[in-house]
Amino acid sequence: MSRTIVKGGTTATGQRVDIAIAGERIAAVAENITPDVGDIIIDASGLMVAPAFVDVHVHLREPGYGYKERIATGTMAAARGGYTTVCSMPNLNPVPDTVENLKVQQDIIDSDAKIEVLPYAAITIGRKGEELVDIASLHDKVAAFSDDGSGVQVDGMMERAMVEATKHDAIIAAHCEVEELLKGGYIHDGEYARQHGHKGICSESEWEQVRRDIEIAERVGCRYHVCHISTKETVELVRQAKARGVKVTCETGPHYLIFTDMDLQEDARWKMNPPLRSAEDRAALIEGIKDGTIDMIATDHAPHSVEEKSRGLKDSAMGIVGLETAFAALNTHLVRKGIITMERLVELMSINPRKVFRIEGGIEEGARADIVLIDTERQWRVDSTKFYSMGKISMFDGRDMVGDIAMTIHRGNIVYDNKTK
C-alpha cells in the first residue's frame, strides 16, 4: 500500500515533523521520513501541523430545520475550519430522545457528513424537562446527553439524570439557565443594556444552575460538562469544584474571549445565548483558559436564516456561526497578542475535547489520521458570503484575520484543501 506523507511541517512547539499515513491511520511520525516509490507527498513546509480540531457544541439543524443548516453544509464548514469531529446538539425535530428518533439523525449523518459527527441525545423527552430519556438504551450511541437550549429546571430531574448517566459512565452536558431569572432579557444585563434601553439577562441565571449541578455531580459522581460558560462566577465555581475532585469540565466560546457587551451593536450578529458579558467576565474566562479551569473552546455554531437574524437585537433569533472563523479569531486575538501560546490553543481546540469526550486522534503512530495543516501567518478578510455554512451571520464578517486552515485530513482523506489558494 502506498502511503501519504505529510512532509516538513512543524508542531505547535516548533518541532519539525513528517507524518506517514497508511489508510485511515498514522503509520509513522518522525523528524524525517524517506518516501518510498509510489508514496504521495503533501508538502507542509511553512505550515503548522496539529491533530485536527474537535468542536463539542455544534448545531447542524437536521433533521427538522434544514432551512437553517444541513449536515452536509455544516460539516463542510467544519472541515474548512480545521475540524474532523463535531458533536451535534439535540434541538432538532424529532428530538433525539429515543433510539428511533436518534436514528433519523444518524441516517442523515451516515449519508451526508463530510467528517465525523457524534450526536447528543436529549436529557429529557422532547427537551421539556418532564420525563427522563432511557439513558441505558442511548448512551453507547451518542457523545453525551444535553437539553441544550434549555436548562433542566427541576432539581430532582437533574439528579435522576446524573444518577442514571453515572451508571453508564456517560456525560451530562448542561446548558445552564434558570428560566425564572431571565425576565424577558435578551442581552447581558450590563452597561450596554442600560445605555440603550434593552432588557438584560443576569449572570446569576447561568451560575446559579451551575452551582446546583456541581453539587449534584459531586454527590453522585457524575461526569458533568458545562456548556458555553460566560460569567466570572461560573469560572470560579468550576475552579473550586475541580480542586475538590469533582468530575466537572467546561467549555467557552471564541466570542466570549474576544468581545464584551460594550462591543455590541444594534445588530443581531451580536446576539447569542448566553450573551456577551462584561470586561470582568471576559478577563475571568481568559484566566480560566490560561490556568486550565476551562478545558476547551467550542464554537456553539448556531446558524439561522437571514430573515430570522434580521429583526434587531430584541427580536432576532439567538445564535451565531463560528466553525469557519474560530481558529483565525483565536490566533489573531489571543495567540498573536501573547495571551496564550499556540500549544495551549491546540490543547483547547483538539487535545482536551478528545480526552474529555473520549474521541480518538492525535499525532502519534497508530492514531486515526485526523490532521490539520495551518498557515499561521496567512492574512485574510472574513467574507460570510463565501462560507460553506448556510448561516451567514457572523460578528467577524469584514474583519481582518491572521492564520488560516491550509488543509484538513480526516481518516487519511483530504476533506478540505486551501493550500494552493
Short mmCIF file of C-alpha atoms in Angstrom, two decimals:
data_model
loop_
_atom_site.label_atom_id
_atom_site.label_comp_id
_atom_site.label_asym_id
_atom_site.label_seq_id
_atom_site.Cartn_x
_atom_site.Cartn_y
_atom_site.Cartn_z
CA MET A 1 0.00 0.00 0.00
CA SER A 2 1.32 3.43 -0.93
CA ARG A 3 1.44 5.96 1.85
CA THR A 4 0.66 9.65 2.07
CA ILE A 5 3.47 11.57 3.71
CA VAL A 6 2.83 14.99 5.23
CA LYS A 7 6.36 16.35 4.95
CA GLY A 8 8.18 19.25 6.51
CA GLY A 9 5.56 20.68 8.85
CA THR A 10 6.18 21.96 12.35
CA THR A 11 4.23 21.28 15.53
CA ALA A 12 2.77 23.95 17.81
CA THR A 13 6.01 23.81 19.79
CA GLY A 14 8.11 24.41 16.66
CA GLN A 15 9.40 20.87 16.17
CA ARG A 16 9.86 19.69 12.58
CA VAL A 17 7.81 16.60 11.81
CA ASP A 18 6.94 14.22 8.99
CA ILE A 19 3.79 12.10 9.23
CA ALA A 20 3.23 8.96 7.17
CA ILE A 21 -0.39 7.91 6.66
CA ALA A 22 -1.45 4.43 5.57
CA GLY A 23 -5.18 4.05 5.03
CA GLU A 24 -7.03 5.72 7.89
CA ARG A 25 -4.13 5.55 10.35
CA ILE A 26 -0.85 7.28 11.06
CA ALA A 27 1.88 4.78 10.19
CA ALA A 28 4.87 6.76 11.39
CA VAL A 29 5.87 10.08 12.93
CA ALA A 30 9.49 11.23 12.71
CA GLU A 31 11.64 14.26 12.06
CA ASN A 32 12.40 12.91 8.60
CA ILE A 33 10.65 10.07 6.75
CA THR A 34 12.15 8.89 3.48
CA PRO A 35 9.40 8.34 0.90
CA ASP A 36 9.08 5.03 -0.91
CA VAL A 37 8.27 4.72 -4.60
CA GLY A 38 4.57 5.46 -5.05
CA ASP A 39 4.14 7.46 -1.88
CA ILE A 40 2.07 10.64 -2.16
CA ILE A 41 3.79 13.72 -0.75
CA ILE A 42 1.95 16.63 0.85
CA ASP A 43 4.39 19.50 1.23
CA ALA A 44 3.77 21.02 4.66
CA SER A 45 6.83 23.25 4.73
CA GLY A 46 5.97 26.58 6.28
CA LEU A 47 2.83 25.12 7.85
CA MET A 48 1.92 24.09 11.37
CA VAL A 49 0.71 20.50 11.75
CA ALA A 50 -1.67 19.56 14.57
CA PRO A 51 -4.27 16.98 15.47
CA ALA A 52 -7.45 18.20 13.78
CA PHE A 53 -9.87 20.20 15.90
CA VAL A 54 -12.91 18.89 17.76
CA ASP A 55 -15.99 21.00 18.45
CA VAL A 56 -18.24 19.51 21.11
CA HIS A 57 -21.01 22.10 20.64
CA VAL A 58 -22.38 22.49 17.11
CA HIS A 59 -25.92 22.90 15.78
CA LEU A 60 -26.31 21.11 12.44
CA ARG A 61 -30.11 21.68 12.36
CA GLU A 62 -31.03 18.40 10.64
CA PRO A 63 -33.49 16.80 10.96
CA GLY A 64 -36.23 19.40 11.25
CA TYR A 65 -34.63 22.73 10.44
CA GLY A 66 -32.80 22.21 7.18
CA TYR A 67 -33.57 25.74 6.04
CA LYS A 68 -31.01 26.95 8.63
CA GLU A 69 -28.24 24.39 8.01
CA ARG A 70 -27.79 20.88 6.72
CA ILE A 71 -25.43 18.19 7.92
CA ALA A 72 -23.67 18.36 4.55
CA THR A 73 -23.11 22.12 4.72
CA GLY A 74 -22.33 22.26 8.43
CA THR A 75 -19.73 19.51 8.25
CA MET A 76 -18.11 21.11 5.20
CA ALA A 77 -17.92 24.35 7.17
CA ALA A 78 -16.30 22.38 9.99
CA ALA A 79 -13.73 20.84 7.64
CA ARG A 80 -12.93 24.33 6.34
CA GLY A 81 -12.36 25.38 9.95
CA GLY A 82 -9.93 22.52 10.64
CA TYR A 83 -12.38 20.23 12.45
CA THR A 84 -12.73 16.50 11.83
CA THR A 85 -15.15 15.77 14.68
CA VAL A 86 -18.18 17.76 15.78
CA CYS A 87 -20.80 16.89 18.36
CA SER A 88 -24.29 17.86 17.19
CA MET A 89 -26.76 19.34 19.65
CA PRO A 90 -30.24 17.84 20.11
CA ASN A 91 -32.62 20.77 19.50
CA LEU A 92 -33.97 19.02 16.41
CA ASN A 93 -37.26 17.62 15.14
CA PRO A 94 -37.63 14.86 16.05
CA VAL A 95 -35.66 15.41 19.22
CA PRO A 96 -33.11 12.57 19.61
CA ASP A 97 -34.73 11.31 22.80
CA THR A 98 -35.25 7.65 21.78
CA VAL A 99 -33.24 5.19 19.75
CA GLU A 100 -35.79 5.52 16.93
CA ASN A 101 -35.64 9.33 16.85
CA LEU A 102 -31.86 9.32 17.07
CA LYS A 103 -31.75 7.04 14.01
CA VAL A 104 -33.46 9.71 11.90
CA GLN A 105 -30.48 11.98 12.50
CA GLN A 106 -27.91 9.19 12.31
CA ASP A 107 -29.14 8.14 8.87
CA ILE A 108 -28.53 11.68 7.54
CA ILE A 109 -25.11 11.73 9.20
CA ASP A 110 -24.20 8.40 7.59
CA SER A 111 -25.33 9.68 4.20
CA ASP A 112 -24.18 13.30 4.13
CA ALA A 113 -21.49 14.12 6.72
CA LYS A 114 -18.07 15.12 5.40
CA ILE A 115 -16.40 14.47 8.76
CA GLU A 116 -17.21 12.60 11.98
CA VAL A 117 -20.45 13.70 13.65
CA LEU A 118 -21.20 12.45 17.17
CA PRO A 119 -24.79 13.30 18.11
CA TYR A 120 -26.04 14.25 21.54
CA ALA A 121 -29.17 12.69 22.94
CA ALA A 122 -31.55 14.81 24.95
CA ILE A 123 -31.65 14.51 28.74
CA THR A 124 -35.45 14.66 28.84
CA ILE A 125 -38.18 13.62 26.42
CA GLY A 126 -38.75 16.43 23.93
CA ARG A 127 -36.26 18.55 25.90
CA LYS A 128 -39.25 19.53 28.03
CA GLY A 129 -37.69 18.72 31.40
CA GLU A 130 -40.53 16.47 32.48
CA GLU A 131 -39.54 12.87 31.71
CA LEU A 132 -36.06 11.34 31.64
CA VAL A 133 -34.89 9.64 28.45
CA ASP A 134 -33.82 5.99 28.57
CA ILE A 135 -30.12 6.63 29.12
CA ALA A 136 -29.38 2.89 29.18
CA SER A 137 -30.55 2.44 25.58
CA LEU A 138 -28.86 5.57 24.22
CA HIS A 139 -25.52 6.04 25.99
CA ASP A 140 -23.43 3.92 23.62
CA LYS A 141 -24.81 5.71 20.54
CA VAL A 142 -24.13 9.34 21.50
CA ALA A 143 -21.39 11.73 22.58
CA ALA A 144 -23.29 12.77 25.71
CA PHE A 145 -26.70 13.89 26.98
CA SER A 146 -27.88 17.50 26.85
CA ASP A 147 -31.10 19.51 26.69
CA ASP A 148 -29.11 22.31 25.07
CA GLY A 149 -31.13 25.42 24.52
CA SER A 150 -32.92 24.68 27.77
CA GLY A 151 -31.67 24.24 31.31
CA VAL A 152 -33.14 21.35 33.30
CA GLN A 153 -35.24 23.36 35.75
CA VAL A 154 -36.27 20.70 38.28
CA ASP A 155 -33.51 19.75 40.70
CA GLY A 156 -34.80 16.21 41.13
CA MET A 157 -34.87 15.63 37.37
CA MET A 158 -31.24 16.65 37.00
CA GLU A 159 -30.28 14.39 39.91
CA ARG A 160 -32.07 11.43 38.33
CA ALA A 161 -30.31 12.13 35.04
CA MET A 162 -26.92 12.26 36.70
CA VAL A 163 -27.54 9.08 38.68
CA GLU A 164 -28.51 7.21 35.51
CA ALA A 165 -25.64 8.69 33.50
CA THR A 166 -23.17 7.66 36.20
CA LYS A 167 -24.30 4.04 35.90
CA HIS A 168 -23.16 4.09 32.28
CA ASP A 169 -20.15 6.42 32.66
CA ALA A 170 -21.92 8.94 30.40
CA ILE A 171 -21.53 12.71 30.33
CA ILE A 172 -24.32 15.10 31.25
CA ALA A 173 -23.61 18.32 29.30
CA ALA A 174 -25.70 21.17 30.63
CA HIS A 175 -26.99 24.38 29.15
CA CYS A 176 -27.31 26.23 32.46
CA GLU A 177 -30.11 28.75 32.67
CA VAL A 178 -32.58 29.44 35.45
CA GLU A 179 -35.65 30.42 33.46
CA GLU A 180 -37.38 32.38 36.24
CA LEU A 181 -34.38 34.74 36.34
CA LEU A 182 -34.48 35.61 32.63
CA LYS A 183 -37.37 38.13 32.88
CA GLY A 184 -37.54 38.76 29.16
CA GLY A 185 -33.85 39.56 28.79
CA TYR A 186 -32.01 39.03 25.52
CA ILE A 187 -28.56 40.60 26.01
CA HIS A 188 -26.31 40.85 29.08
CA ASP A 189 -27.69 42.81 31.99
CA GLY A 190 -24.88 45.33 31.88
CA GLU A 191 -23.82 48.78 30.79
CA TYR A 192 -24.82 48.47 27.14
CA ALA A 193 -28.31 47.29 28.06
CA ARG A 194 -28.74 50.23 30.42
CA GLN A 195 -27.44 52.78 27.92
CA HIS A 196 -29.66 51.55 25.08
CA GLY A 197 -32.82 50.54 26.90
CA HIS A 198 -32.56 46.78 26.39
CA LYS A 199 -33.72 44.06 28.78
CA GLY A 200 -30.82 42.21 30.30
CA ILE A 201 -30.04 38.57 31.16
CA CYS A 202 -28.44 38.47 34.59
CA SER A 203 -25.28 36.47 35.19
CA GLU A 204 -26.96 34.61 38.05
CA SER A 205 -29.28 32.86 35.59
CA GLU A 206 -26.21 30.92 34.44
CA TRP A 207 -24.06 30.45 37.52
CA GLU A 208 -26.87 29.61 39.93
CA GLN A 209 -27.73 26.50 37.91
CA VAL A 210 -24.05 25.62 37.53
CA ARG A 211 -23.74 25.71 41.32
CA ARG A 212 -26.74 23.39 41.69
CA ASP A 213 -25.44 20.95 39.09
CA ILE A 214 -21.94 20.82 40.57
CA GLU A 215 -23.44 19.99 43.97
CA ILE A 216 -25.40 17.10 42.45
CA ALA A 217 -22.48 15.88 40.34
CA GLU A 218 -20.21 15.91 43.39
CA ARG A 219 -22.70 13.89 45.38
CA VAL A 220 -23.43 11.22 42.75
CA GLY A 221 -20.05 11.09 40.99
CA CYS A 222 -21.32 12.07 37.54
CA ARG A 223 -19.15 13.22 34.63
CA TYR A 224 -20.57 16.73 34.25
CA HIS A 225 -19.76 19.18 31.45
CA VAL A 226 -20.86 22.82 31.50
CA CYS A 227 -21.69 24.24 28.07
CA HIS A 228 -20.67 27.71 26.82
CA ILE A 229 -19.74 29.35 30.12
CA SER A 230 -19.78 33.15 30.10
CA THR A 231 -19.55 34.52 33.66
CA LYS A 232 -16.77 35.03 36.17
CA GLU A 233 -18.82 33.29 38.85
CA THR A 234 -19.11 30.15 36.71
CA VAL A 235 -15.34 30.09 36.20
CA GLU A 236 -14.77 30.25 39.95
CA LEU A 237 -17.39 27.58 40.71
CA VAL A 238 -15.73 25.19 38.24
CA ARG A 239 -12.26 26.03 39.54
CA GLN A 240 -13.24 25.26 43.12
CA ALA A 241 -15.08 22.08 42.12
CA LYS A 242 -12.07 20.78 40.22
CA ALA A 243 -9.90 21.45 43.26
CA ARG A 244 -12.27 19.25 45.29
CA GLY A 245 -12.01 16.45 42.73
CA VAL A 246 -15.46 16.83 41.17
CA LYS A 247 -15.66 15.29 37.67
CA VAL A 248 -16.51 18.63 36.09
CA THR A 249 -15.34 20.04 32.77
CA CYS A 250 -16.42 23.07 30.80
CA GLU A 251 -16.17 24.96 27.53
CA THR A 252 -16.38 28.57 26.46
CA GLY A 253 -16.74 30.13 23.01
CA PRO A 254 -14.31 32.26 20.98
CA HIS A 255 -16.68 35.25 21.13
CA TYR A 256 -16.72 35.33 24.94
CA LEU A 257 -12.91 35.50 24.95
CA ILE A 258 -12.69 38.30 22.39
CA PHE A 259 -15.69 40.61 22.88
CA THR A 260 -17.73 42.12 25.72
CA ASP A 261 -21.20 43.62 25.94
CA MET A 262 -19.69 47.03 25.22
CA ASP A 263 -18.77 45.79 21.73
CA LEU A 264 -22.45 45.21 20.95
CA GLN A 265 -24.14 46.94 18.05
CA GLU A 266 -27.82 47.21 17.21
CA ASP A 267 -27.40 44.17 15.03
CA ALA A 268 -28.32 40.52 15.60
CA ARG A 269 -24.82 39.40 14.61
CA TRP A 270 -24.11 40.14 18.27
CA LYS A 271 -26.97 38.14 19.75
CA MET A 272 -26.39 34.70 21.22
CA ASN A 273 -27.23 32.77 24.39
CA PRO A 274 -25.55 33.14 26.79
CA PRO A 275 -24.88 36.75 25.80
CA LEU A 276 -21.59 38.59 25.62
CA ARG A 277 -20.81 39.62 29.18
CA SER A 278 -18.72 42.32 30.88
CA ALA A 279 -14.99 43.02 30.64
CA GLU A 280 -14.62 41.45 34.10
CA ASP A 281 -16.26 38.28 32.87
CA ARG A 282 -14.03 38.14 29.81
CA ALA A 283 -10.94 38.60 31.97
CA ALA A 284 -12.05 35.71 34.19
CA LEU A 285 -12.65 33.49 31.16
CA ILE A 286 -9.19 34.29 29.81
CA GLU A 287 -7.67 33.44 33.17
CA GLY A 288 -9.68 30.20 33.07
CA ILE A 289 -8.24 29.11 29.74
CA LYS A 290 -4.76 30.00 30.94
CA ASP A 291 -4.87 28.10 34.23
CA GLY A 292 -6.78 25.03 32.99
CA THR A 293 -10.10 25.72 34.67
CA ILE A 294 -11.71 25.89 31.21
CA ASP A 295 -10.97 22.67 29.37
CA MET A 296 -11.87 23.53 25.80
CA ILE A 297 -13.17 26.09 23.34
CA ALA A 298 -16.34 25.23 21.39
CA THR A 299 -17.99 27.46 18.82
CA ASP A 300 -21.69 26.91 19.64
CA HIS A 301 -22.12 27.22 15.86
CA ALA A 302 -25.83 28.07 15.64
CA PRO A 303 -26.96 29.05 12.13
CA HIS A 304 -30.27 30.73 11.42
CA SER A 305 -31.82 32.08 8.26
CA VAL A 306 -31.08 35.67 7.25
CA GLU A 307 -34.72 36.53 7.93
CA GLU A 308 -34.54 35.17 11.49
CA LYS A 309 -31.45 37.28 12.14
CA SER A 310 -32.76 40.50 10.57
CA ARG A 311 -35.06 41.67 13.36
CA GLY A 312 -32.56 43.56 15.53
CA LEU A 313 -31.21 42.72 18.96
CA LYS A 314 -34.59 42.34 20.63
CA ASP A 315 -36.49 40.15 18.20
CA SER A 316 -33.91 38.16 16.25
CA ALA A 317 -33.12 34.52 16.96
CA MET A 318 -30.28 33.73 19.37
CA GLY A 319 -27.19 32.28 17.78
CA ILE A 320 -24.20 32.94 15.54
CA VAL A 321 -21.98 30.83 13.29
CA GLY A 322 -18.38 30.11 14.16
CA LEU A 323 -16.84 26.99 12.63
CA GLU A 324 -15.06 28.73 9.77
CA THR A 325 -13.56 31.58 11.81
CA ALA A 326 -12.73 30.05 15.20
CA PHE A 327 -9.05 29.26 14.75
CA ALA A 328 -8.27 32.51 12.95
CA ALA A 329 -10.11 34.62 15.51
CA LEU A 330 -8.39 32.94 18.45
CA ASN A 331 -4.98 33.08 16.79
CA THR A 332 -5.44 36.76 15.93
CA HIS A 333 -6.82 37.91 19.26
CA LEU A 334 -5.19 35.56 21.79
CA VAL A 335 -2.06 33.86 20.43
CA ARG A 336 -0.61 36.77 18.47
CA LYS A 337 -1.26 39.10 21.41
CA GLY A 338 0.68 36.80 23.73
CA ILE A 339 -2.33 35.92 25.89
CA ILE A 340 -1.92 32.17 25.33
CA THR A 341 0.59 30.07 23.40
CA MET A 342 -0.17 28.21 20.19
CA GLU A 343 0.44 24.98 22.09
CA ARG A 344 -2.29 25.92 24.57
CA LEU A 345 -4.70 26.79 21.75
CA VAL A 346 -4.20 23.34 20.20
CA GLU A 347 -4.90 21.79 23.61
CA LEU A 348 -8.14 23.78 23.90
CA MET A 349 -9.35 23.07 20.36
CA SER A 350 -8.16 19.50 19.85
CA ILE A 351 -6.38 17.59 22.58
CA ASN A 352 -8.63 18.34 25.57
CA PRO A 353 -12.00 17.76 23.88
CA ARG A 354 -10.66 14.43 22.65
CA LYS A 355 -9.65 13.47 26.19
CA VAL A 356 -12.88 14.55 27.87
CA PHE A 357 -15.27 13.09 25.28
CA ARG A 358 -13.02 10.09 24.55
CA ILE A 359 -12.61 10.81 20.86
CA GLU A 360 -9.65 9.17 19.21
CA GLY A 361 -6.93 11.02 17.34
CA GLY A 362 -3.54 12.60 17.84
CA ILE A 363 -0.16 12.95 16.14
CA GLU A 364 1.22 9.55 17.04
CA GLU A 365 1.78 6.20 15.38
CA GLY A 366 -1.41 4.13 15.21
CA ALA A 367 -3.73 7.09 15.77
CA ARG A 368 -6.56 7.85 13.38
CA ALA A 369 -5.22 10.19 10.70
CA ASP A 370 -7.18 13.32 11.59
CA ILE A 371 -4.76 16.15 10.91
CA VAL A 372 -4.95 19.88 10.24
CA LEU A 373 -2.32 21.91 8.38
CA ILE A 374 -2.35 25.61 9.25
CA ASP A 375 -0.73 28.67 7.73
CA THR A 376 -0.34 30.66 10.92
CA GLU A 377 0.78 33.81 9.06
CA ARG A 378 -1.76 33.96 6.24
CA GLN A 379 -3.71 37.23 6.26
CA TRP A 380 -7.29 37.22 5.06
CA ARG A 381 -10.57 39.06 5.45
CA VAL A 382 -13.73 37.27 6.58
CA ASP A 383 -16.42 37.24 3.90
CA SER A 384 -19.52 35.44 5.11
CA THR A 385 -20.90 35.18 1.57
CA LYS A 386 -18.14 32.62 0.96
CA PHE A 387 -18.97 30.47 3.99
CA TYR A 388 -19.75 26.83 3.36
CA SER A 389 -22.29 27.12 6.17
CA MET A 390 -25.80 28.19 5.24
CA GLY A 391 -25.56 30.57 8.20
CA LYS A 392 -24.14 33.88 7.01
CA ILE A 393 -24.46 35.94 10.20
CA SER A 394 -21.03 36.44 11.77
CA MET A 395 -19.68 39.14 14.06
CA PHE A 396 -16.33 38.61 12.32
CA ASP A 397 -17.67 39.48 8.87
CA GLY A 398 -15.39 42.03 7.17
CA ARG A 399 -12.68 41.72 9.83
CA ASP A 400 -9.05 41.01 9.02
CA MET A 401 -7.61 37.79 10.42
CA VAL A 402 -4.19 36.22 10.65
CA GLY A 403 -3.89 32.44 10.40
CA ASP A 404 -5.93 30.12 8.22
CA ILE A 405 -6.55 26.45 7.57
CA ALA A 406 -4.49 25.13 4.67
CA MET A 407 -5.72 21.54 4.70
CA THR A 408 -7.91 19.23 6.76
CA ILE A 409 -7.36 15.47 6.64
CA HIS A 410 -9.96 13.07 8.07
CA ARG A 411 -9.29 9.33 8.28
CA GLY A 412 -6.41 9.79 5.86
CA ASN A 413 -8.50 11.61 3.25
CA ILE A 414 -8.27 15.30 2.34
CA VAL A 415 -11.65 16.83 3.17
CA TYR A 416 -10.61 20.46 2.72
CA ASP A 417 -7.72 21.85 0.68
CA ASN A 418 -6.79 25.52 0.69
CA LYS A 419 -3.04 25.02 0.38
CA THR A 420 -2.71 26.45 -3.09
CA LYS A 421 -5.32 29.22 -2.85
#
